[in-house]
mmCIF file of C-alpha atoms and ligand atoms in Angstrom:
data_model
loop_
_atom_site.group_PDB
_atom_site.id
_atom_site.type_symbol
_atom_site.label_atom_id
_atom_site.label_comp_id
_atom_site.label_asym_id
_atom_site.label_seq_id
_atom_site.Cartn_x
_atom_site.Cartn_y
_atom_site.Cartn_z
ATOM 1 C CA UNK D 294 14.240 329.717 -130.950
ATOM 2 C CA UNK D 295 14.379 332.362 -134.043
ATOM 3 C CA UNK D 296 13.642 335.357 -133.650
ATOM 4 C CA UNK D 297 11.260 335.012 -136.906
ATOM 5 C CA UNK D 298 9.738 331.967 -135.557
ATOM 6 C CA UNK D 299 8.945 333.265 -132.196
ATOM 7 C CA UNK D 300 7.335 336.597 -133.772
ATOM 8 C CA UNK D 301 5.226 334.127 -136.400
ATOM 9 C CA UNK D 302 4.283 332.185 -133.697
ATOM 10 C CA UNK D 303 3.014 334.843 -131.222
ATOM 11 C CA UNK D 304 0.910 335.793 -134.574
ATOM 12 C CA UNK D 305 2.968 339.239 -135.126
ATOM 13 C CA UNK D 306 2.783 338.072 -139.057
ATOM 14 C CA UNK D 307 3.197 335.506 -141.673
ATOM 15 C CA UNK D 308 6.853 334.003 -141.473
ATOM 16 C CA UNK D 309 7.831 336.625 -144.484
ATOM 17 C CA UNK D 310 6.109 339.492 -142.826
ATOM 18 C CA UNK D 311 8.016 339.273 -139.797
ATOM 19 C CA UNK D 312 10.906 338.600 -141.897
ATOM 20 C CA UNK D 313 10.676 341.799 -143.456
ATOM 21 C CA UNK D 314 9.477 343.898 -140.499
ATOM 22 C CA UNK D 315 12.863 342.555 -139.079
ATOM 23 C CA UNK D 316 14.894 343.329 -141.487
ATOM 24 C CA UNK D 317 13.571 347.322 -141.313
ATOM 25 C CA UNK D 318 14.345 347.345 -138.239
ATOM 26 C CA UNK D 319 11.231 347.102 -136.548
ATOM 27 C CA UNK D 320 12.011 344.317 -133.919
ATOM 28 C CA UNK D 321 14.413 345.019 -130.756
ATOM 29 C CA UNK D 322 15.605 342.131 -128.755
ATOM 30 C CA UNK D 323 16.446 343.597 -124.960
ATOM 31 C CA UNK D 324 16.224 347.050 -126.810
ATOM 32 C CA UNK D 325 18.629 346.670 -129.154
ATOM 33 C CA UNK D 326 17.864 346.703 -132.824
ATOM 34 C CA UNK D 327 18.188 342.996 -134.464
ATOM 35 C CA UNK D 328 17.868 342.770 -137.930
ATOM 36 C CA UNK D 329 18.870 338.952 -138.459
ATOM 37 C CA UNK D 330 15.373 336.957 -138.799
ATOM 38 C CA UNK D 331 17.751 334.111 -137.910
ATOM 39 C CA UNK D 332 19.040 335.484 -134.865
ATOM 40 C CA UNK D 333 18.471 333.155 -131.916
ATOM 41 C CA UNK D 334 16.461 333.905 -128.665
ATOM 42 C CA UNK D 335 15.659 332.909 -125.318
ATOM 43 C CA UNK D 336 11.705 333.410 -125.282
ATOM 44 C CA UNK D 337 10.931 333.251 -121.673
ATOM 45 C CA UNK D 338 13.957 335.652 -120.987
ATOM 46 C CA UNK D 339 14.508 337.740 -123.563
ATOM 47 C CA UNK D 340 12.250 341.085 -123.846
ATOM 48 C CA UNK D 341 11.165 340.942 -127.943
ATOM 49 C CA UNK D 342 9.780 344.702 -128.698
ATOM 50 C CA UNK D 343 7.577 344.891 -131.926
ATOM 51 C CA UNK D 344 6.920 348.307 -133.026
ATOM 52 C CA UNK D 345 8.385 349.909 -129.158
ATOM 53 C CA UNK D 346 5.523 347.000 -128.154
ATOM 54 C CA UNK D 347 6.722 344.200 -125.925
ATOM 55 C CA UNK D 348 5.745 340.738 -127.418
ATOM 56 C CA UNK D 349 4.594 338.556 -124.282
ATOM 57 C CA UNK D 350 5.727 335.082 -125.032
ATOM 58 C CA UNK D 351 2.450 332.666 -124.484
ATOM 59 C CA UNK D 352 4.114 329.257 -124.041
ATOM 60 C CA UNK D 353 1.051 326.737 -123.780
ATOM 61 C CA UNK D 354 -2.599 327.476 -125.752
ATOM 62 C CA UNK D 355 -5.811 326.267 -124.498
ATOM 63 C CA UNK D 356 -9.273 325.754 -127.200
ATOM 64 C CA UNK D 357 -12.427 324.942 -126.163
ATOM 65 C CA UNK D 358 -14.130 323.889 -129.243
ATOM 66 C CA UNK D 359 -17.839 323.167 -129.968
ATOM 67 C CA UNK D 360 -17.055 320.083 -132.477
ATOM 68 C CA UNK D 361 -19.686 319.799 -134.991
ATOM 69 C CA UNK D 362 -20.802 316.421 -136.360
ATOM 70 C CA UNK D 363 -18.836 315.317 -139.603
ATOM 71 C CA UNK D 364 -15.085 315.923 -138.183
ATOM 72 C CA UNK D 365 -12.859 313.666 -136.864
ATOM 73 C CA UNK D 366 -10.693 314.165 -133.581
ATOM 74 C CA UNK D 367 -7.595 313.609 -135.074
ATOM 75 C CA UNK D 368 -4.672 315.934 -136.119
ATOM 76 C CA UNK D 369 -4.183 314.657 -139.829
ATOM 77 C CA UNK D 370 -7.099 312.191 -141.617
ATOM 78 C CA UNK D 371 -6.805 311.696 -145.047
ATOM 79 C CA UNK D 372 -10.622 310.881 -145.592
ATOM 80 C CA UNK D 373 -12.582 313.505 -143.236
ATOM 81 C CA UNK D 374 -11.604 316.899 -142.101
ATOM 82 C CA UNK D 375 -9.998 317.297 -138.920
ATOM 83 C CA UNK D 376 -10.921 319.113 -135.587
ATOM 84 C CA UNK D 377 -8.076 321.067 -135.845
ATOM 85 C CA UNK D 378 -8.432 322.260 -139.458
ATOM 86 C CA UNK D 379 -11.120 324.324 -137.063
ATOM 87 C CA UNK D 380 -8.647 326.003 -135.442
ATOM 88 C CA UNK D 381 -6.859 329.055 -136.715
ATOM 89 C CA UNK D 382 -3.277 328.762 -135.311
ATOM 90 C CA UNK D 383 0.214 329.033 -137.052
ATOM 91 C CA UNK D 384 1.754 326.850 -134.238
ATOM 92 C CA UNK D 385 1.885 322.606 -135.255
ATOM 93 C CA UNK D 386 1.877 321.261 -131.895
ATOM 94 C CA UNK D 387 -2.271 321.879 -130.542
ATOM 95 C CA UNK D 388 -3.924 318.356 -130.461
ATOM 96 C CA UNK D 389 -6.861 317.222 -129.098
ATOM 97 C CA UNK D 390 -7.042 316.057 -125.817
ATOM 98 C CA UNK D 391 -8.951 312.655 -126.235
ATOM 99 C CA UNK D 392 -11.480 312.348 -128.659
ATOM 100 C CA UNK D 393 -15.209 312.122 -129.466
ATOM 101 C CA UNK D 394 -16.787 310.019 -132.449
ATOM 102 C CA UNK D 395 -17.025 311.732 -135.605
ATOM 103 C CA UNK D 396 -20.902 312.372 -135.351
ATOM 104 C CA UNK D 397 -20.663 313.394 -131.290
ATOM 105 C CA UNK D 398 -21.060 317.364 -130.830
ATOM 106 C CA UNK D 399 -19.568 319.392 -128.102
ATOM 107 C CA UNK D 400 -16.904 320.298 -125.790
ATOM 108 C CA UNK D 401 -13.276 319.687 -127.020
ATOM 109 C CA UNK D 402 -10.133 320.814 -125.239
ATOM 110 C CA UNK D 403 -7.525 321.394 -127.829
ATOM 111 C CA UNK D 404 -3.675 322.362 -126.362
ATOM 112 C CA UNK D 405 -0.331 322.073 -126.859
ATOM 113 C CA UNK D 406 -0.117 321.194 -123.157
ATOM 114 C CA UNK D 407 1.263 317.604 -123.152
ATOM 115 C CA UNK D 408 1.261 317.294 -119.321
ATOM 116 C CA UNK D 409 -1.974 318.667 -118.314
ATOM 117 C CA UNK D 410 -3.567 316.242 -121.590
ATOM 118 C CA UNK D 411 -1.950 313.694 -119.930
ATOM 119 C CA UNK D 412 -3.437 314.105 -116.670
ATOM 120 C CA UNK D 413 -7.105 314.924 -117.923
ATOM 121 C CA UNK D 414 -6.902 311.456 -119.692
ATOM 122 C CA UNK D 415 -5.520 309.515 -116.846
ATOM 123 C CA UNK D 416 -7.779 306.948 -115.783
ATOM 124 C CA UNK D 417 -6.768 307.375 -112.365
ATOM 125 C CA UNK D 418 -7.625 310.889 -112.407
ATOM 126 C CA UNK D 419 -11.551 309.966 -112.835
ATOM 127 C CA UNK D 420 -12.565 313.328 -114.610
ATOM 128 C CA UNK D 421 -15.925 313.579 -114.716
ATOM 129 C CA UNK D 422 -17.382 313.885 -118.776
ATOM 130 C CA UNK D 423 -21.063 314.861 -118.914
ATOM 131 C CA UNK D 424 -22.417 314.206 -122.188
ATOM 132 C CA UNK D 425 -26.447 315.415 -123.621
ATOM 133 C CA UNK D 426 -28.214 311.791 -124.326
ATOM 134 C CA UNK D 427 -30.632 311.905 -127.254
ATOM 135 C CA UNK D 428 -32.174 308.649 -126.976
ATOM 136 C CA UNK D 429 -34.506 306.341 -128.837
ATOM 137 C CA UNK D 430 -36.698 305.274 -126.143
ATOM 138 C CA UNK D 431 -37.542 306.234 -122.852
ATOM 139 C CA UNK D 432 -35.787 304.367 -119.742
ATOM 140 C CA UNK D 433 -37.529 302.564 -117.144
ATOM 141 C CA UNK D 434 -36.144 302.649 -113.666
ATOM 142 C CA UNK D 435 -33.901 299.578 -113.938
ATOM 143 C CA UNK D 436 -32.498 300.565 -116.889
ATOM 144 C CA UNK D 437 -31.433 303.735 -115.283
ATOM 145 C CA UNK D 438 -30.349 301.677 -112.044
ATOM 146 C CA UNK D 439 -28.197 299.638 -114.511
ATOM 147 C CA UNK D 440 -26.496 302.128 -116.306
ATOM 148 C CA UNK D 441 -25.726 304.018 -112.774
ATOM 149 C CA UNK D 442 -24.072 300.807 -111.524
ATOM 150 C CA UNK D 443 -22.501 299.286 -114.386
ATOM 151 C CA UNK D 444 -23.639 297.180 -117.392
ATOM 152 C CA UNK D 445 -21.403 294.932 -119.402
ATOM 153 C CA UNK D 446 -20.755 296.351 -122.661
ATOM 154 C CA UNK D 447 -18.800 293.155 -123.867
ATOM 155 C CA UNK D 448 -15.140 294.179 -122.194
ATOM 156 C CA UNK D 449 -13.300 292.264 -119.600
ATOM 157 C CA UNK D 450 -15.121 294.048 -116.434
ATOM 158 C CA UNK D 451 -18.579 296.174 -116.271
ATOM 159 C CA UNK D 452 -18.795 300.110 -116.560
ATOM 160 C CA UNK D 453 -17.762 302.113 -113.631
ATOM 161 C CA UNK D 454 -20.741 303.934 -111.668
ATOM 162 C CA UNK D 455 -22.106 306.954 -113.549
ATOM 163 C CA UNK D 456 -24.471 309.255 -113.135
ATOM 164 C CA UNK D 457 -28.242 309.756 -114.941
ATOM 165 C CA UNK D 458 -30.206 313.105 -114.970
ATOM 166 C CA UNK D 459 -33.402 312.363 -116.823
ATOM 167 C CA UNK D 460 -34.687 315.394 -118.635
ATOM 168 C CA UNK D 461 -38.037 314.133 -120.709
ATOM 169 C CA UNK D 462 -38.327 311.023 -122.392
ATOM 170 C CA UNK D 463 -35.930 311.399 -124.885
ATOM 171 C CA UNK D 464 -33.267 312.678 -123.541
ATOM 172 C CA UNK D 465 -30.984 312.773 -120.704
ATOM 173 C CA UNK D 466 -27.548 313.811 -119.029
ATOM 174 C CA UNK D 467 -24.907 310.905 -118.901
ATOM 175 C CA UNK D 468 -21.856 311.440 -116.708
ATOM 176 C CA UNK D 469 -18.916 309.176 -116.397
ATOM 177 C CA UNK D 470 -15.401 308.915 -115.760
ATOM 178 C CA UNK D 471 -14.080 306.496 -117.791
ATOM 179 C CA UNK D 472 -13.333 307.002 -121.418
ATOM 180 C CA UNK D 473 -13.653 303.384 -123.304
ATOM 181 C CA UNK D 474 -14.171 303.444 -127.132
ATOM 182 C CA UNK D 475 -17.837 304.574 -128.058
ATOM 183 C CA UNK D 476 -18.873 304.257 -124.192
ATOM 184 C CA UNK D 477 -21.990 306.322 -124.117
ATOM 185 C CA UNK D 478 -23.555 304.433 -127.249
ATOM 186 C CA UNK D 479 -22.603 300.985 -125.989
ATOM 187 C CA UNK D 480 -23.982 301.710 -122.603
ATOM 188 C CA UNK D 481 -27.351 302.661 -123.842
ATOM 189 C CA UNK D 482 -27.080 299.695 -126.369
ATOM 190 C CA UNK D 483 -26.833 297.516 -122.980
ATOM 191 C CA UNK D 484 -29.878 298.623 -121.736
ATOM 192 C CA UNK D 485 -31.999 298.101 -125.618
ATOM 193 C CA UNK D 486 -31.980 301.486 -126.266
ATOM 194 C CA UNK D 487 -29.919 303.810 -128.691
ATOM 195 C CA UNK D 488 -28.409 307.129 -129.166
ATOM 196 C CA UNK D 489 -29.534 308.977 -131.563
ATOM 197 C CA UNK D 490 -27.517 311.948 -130.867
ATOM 198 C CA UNK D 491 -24.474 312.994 -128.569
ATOM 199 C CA UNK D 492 -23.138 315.954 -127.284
ATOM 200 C CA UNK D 493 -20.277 316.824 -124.774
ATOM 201 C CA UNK D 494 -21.473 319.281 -122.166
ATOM 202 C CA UNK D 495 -18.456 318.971 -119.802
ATOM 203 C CA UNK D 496 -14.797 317.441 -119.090
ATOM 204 C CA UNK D 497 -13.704 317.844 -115.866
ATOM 205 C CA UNK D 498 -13.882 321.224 -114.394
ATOM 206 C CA UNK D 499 -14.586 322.647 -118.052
ATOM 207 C CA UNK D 500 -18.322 323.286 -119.334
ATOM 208 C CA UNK D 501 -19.000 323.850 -122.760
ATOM 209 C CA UNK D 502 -19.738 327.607 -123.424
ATOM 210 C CA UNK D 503 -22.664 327.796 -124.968
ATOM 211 C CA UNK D 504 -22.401 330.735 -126.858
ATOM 212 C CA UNK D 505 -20.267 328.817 -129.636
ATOM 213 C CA UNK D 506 -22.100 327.611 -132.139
ATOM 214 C CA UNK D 507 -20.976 323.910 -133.094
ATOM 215 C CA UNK D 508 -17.654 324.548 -135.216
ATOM 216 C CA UNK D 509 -16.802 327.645 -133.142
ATOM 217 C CA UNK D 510 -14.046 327.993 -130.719
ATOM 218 C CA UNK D 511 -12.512 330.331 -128.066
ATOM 219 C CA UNK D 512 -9.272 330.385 -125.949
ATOM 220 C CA UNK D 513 -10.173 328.878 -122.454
ATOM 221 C CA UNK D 514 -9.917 331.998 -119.643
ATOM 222 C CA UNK D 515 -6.805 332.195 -116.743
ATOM 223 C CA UNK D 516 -9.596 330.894 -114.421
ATOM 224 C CA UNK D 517 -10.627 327.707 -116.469
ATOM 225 C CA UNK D 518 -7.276 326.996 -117.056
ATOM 226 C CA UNK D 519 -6.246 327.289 -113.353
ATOM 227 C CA UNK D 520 -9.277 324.701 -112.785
ATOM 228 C CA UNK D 521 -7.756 322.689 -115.482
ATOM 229 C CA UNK D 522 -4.585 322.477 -113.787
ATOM 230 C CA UNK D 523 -6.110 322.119 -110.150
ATOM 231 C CA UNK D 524 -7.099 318.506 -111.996
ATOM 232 C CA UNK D 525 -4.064 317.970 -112.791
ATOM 233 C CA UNK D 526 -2.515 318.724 -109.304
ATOM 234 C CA UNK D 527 -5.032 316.803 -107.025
ATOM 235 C CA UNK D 528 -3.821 313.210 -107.169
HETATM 236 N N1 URA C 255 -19.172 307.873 -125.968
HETATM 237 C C1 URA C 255 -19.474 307.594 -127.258
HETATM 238 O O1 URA C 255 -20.117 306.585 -127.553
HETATM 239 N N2 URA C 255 -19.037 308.446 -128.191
HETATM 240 C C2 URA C 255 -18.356 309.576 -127.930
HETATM 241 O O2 URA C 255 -18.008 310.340 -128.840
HETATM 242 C C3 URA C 255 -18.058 309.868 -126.583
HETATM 243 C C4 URA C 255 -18.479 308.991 -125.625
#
């Protein structure tokens, strides 16, 4: 990799910042002075110094994002303004890890982590996604039954078992494994009901913090990602 690049990247500066804080001298590759922006580098071996201050290379980044309604989970939409738009990063390779309708709220993993994505999305894996139900009516106890065993939402083979924590009336938590297209709102449709609002609360081992306001965002912590990657590693 550059030596600009990597320096840009580990968000020392803009790409002509770094360029000139190289070219004064300011950068040492395995303490020696480089002044070539250009000059090529091994970033999980090589010691970068900015300032006399080592640069700790951070290969893989991990968002949890509160998505607000109104933006799409994609990573370019010509229409509608993109979850990652959310996201201040100079790197071009963080995506979201599966997606949520354009007017569901809540917890988003964004990464550049193709493997562990992979994995969370893995049908075999079964991670668990807990969503907050806001729903039209209230549900009588074979509509809950239903939607715990499986209803037929009009694809080749019923829903897999989830689980339903009622709350009041109106609303309640929904948690399943799979991830078909709208799920949640063609589940409740099953039973004659409808969502009237949606929010993520959890995917897999990771709960939304609620301290981010929809449209806010943080870098998950060691431990979450460790728990991440325990998913990953358990079948
Ligand atoms: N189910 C839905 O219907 N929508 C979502 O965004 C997520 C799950």
């Amino acid at each position: 990799m550059r030596l600009d690049k990597f320096l840009c990247e580990m968000n020392v500066g803009t790409r002509s910042q770094v360029k000139d804080y190289i070219r004064k001298g300011m950068v040492t590759v395995n303490e020696q002075i480089v002044k070539k922006p250009e000059e090529k580098i091994e970033p999980s071996t090589d010691v970068i110094a900015f300032q006399g201050e080592r640069i700790a290379y951070q290969q893989y980044y991990y968002y949890m994002l509160n998505k607000p309604a109104g933006v799409v989970s994609a990573t370019k939409d010509n229409m509608d303004k993109t979850v990652l738009e959310l996201i201040a990063t100079k790197r071009n390779d963080i995506f979201p890890v599966g997606r949520l309708d354009k007017d569901t709220e809540g917890l988003l993993l964004l990464t550049n982590d193709g493997a562990l994505a992979h994995n969370m999305l893995s049908p075999k894996k079964h991670v668990d996604k807990t969503y907050l139900v806001t729903i039209k009516k209230e549900l009588n106890a074979d509509e809950i039954a239903a939607l715990e065993q499986g209803v037929d939402i009009g694809d080749d083979k019923l829903t897999a078992p989830a689980k339903v924590e009622i709350l009041d009336e109106a609303h309640m938590y929904l948690t399943i494994h799979e991830g078909r297209f709208h799920q949640v709102k063609r589940m409740l449709k099953a039973v004659n009901n409808e969502v009237l609002g949606l929010k993520r609360i959890r995917f897999g081992a990771l709960f939304l913090d609620e301290r981010l306001a929809p449209g806010e965002y943080r870098e998950l912590t060691s431990q979450e990602v460790d728990k991440l990657h325990e998913t990953k590693n358990d079948g």
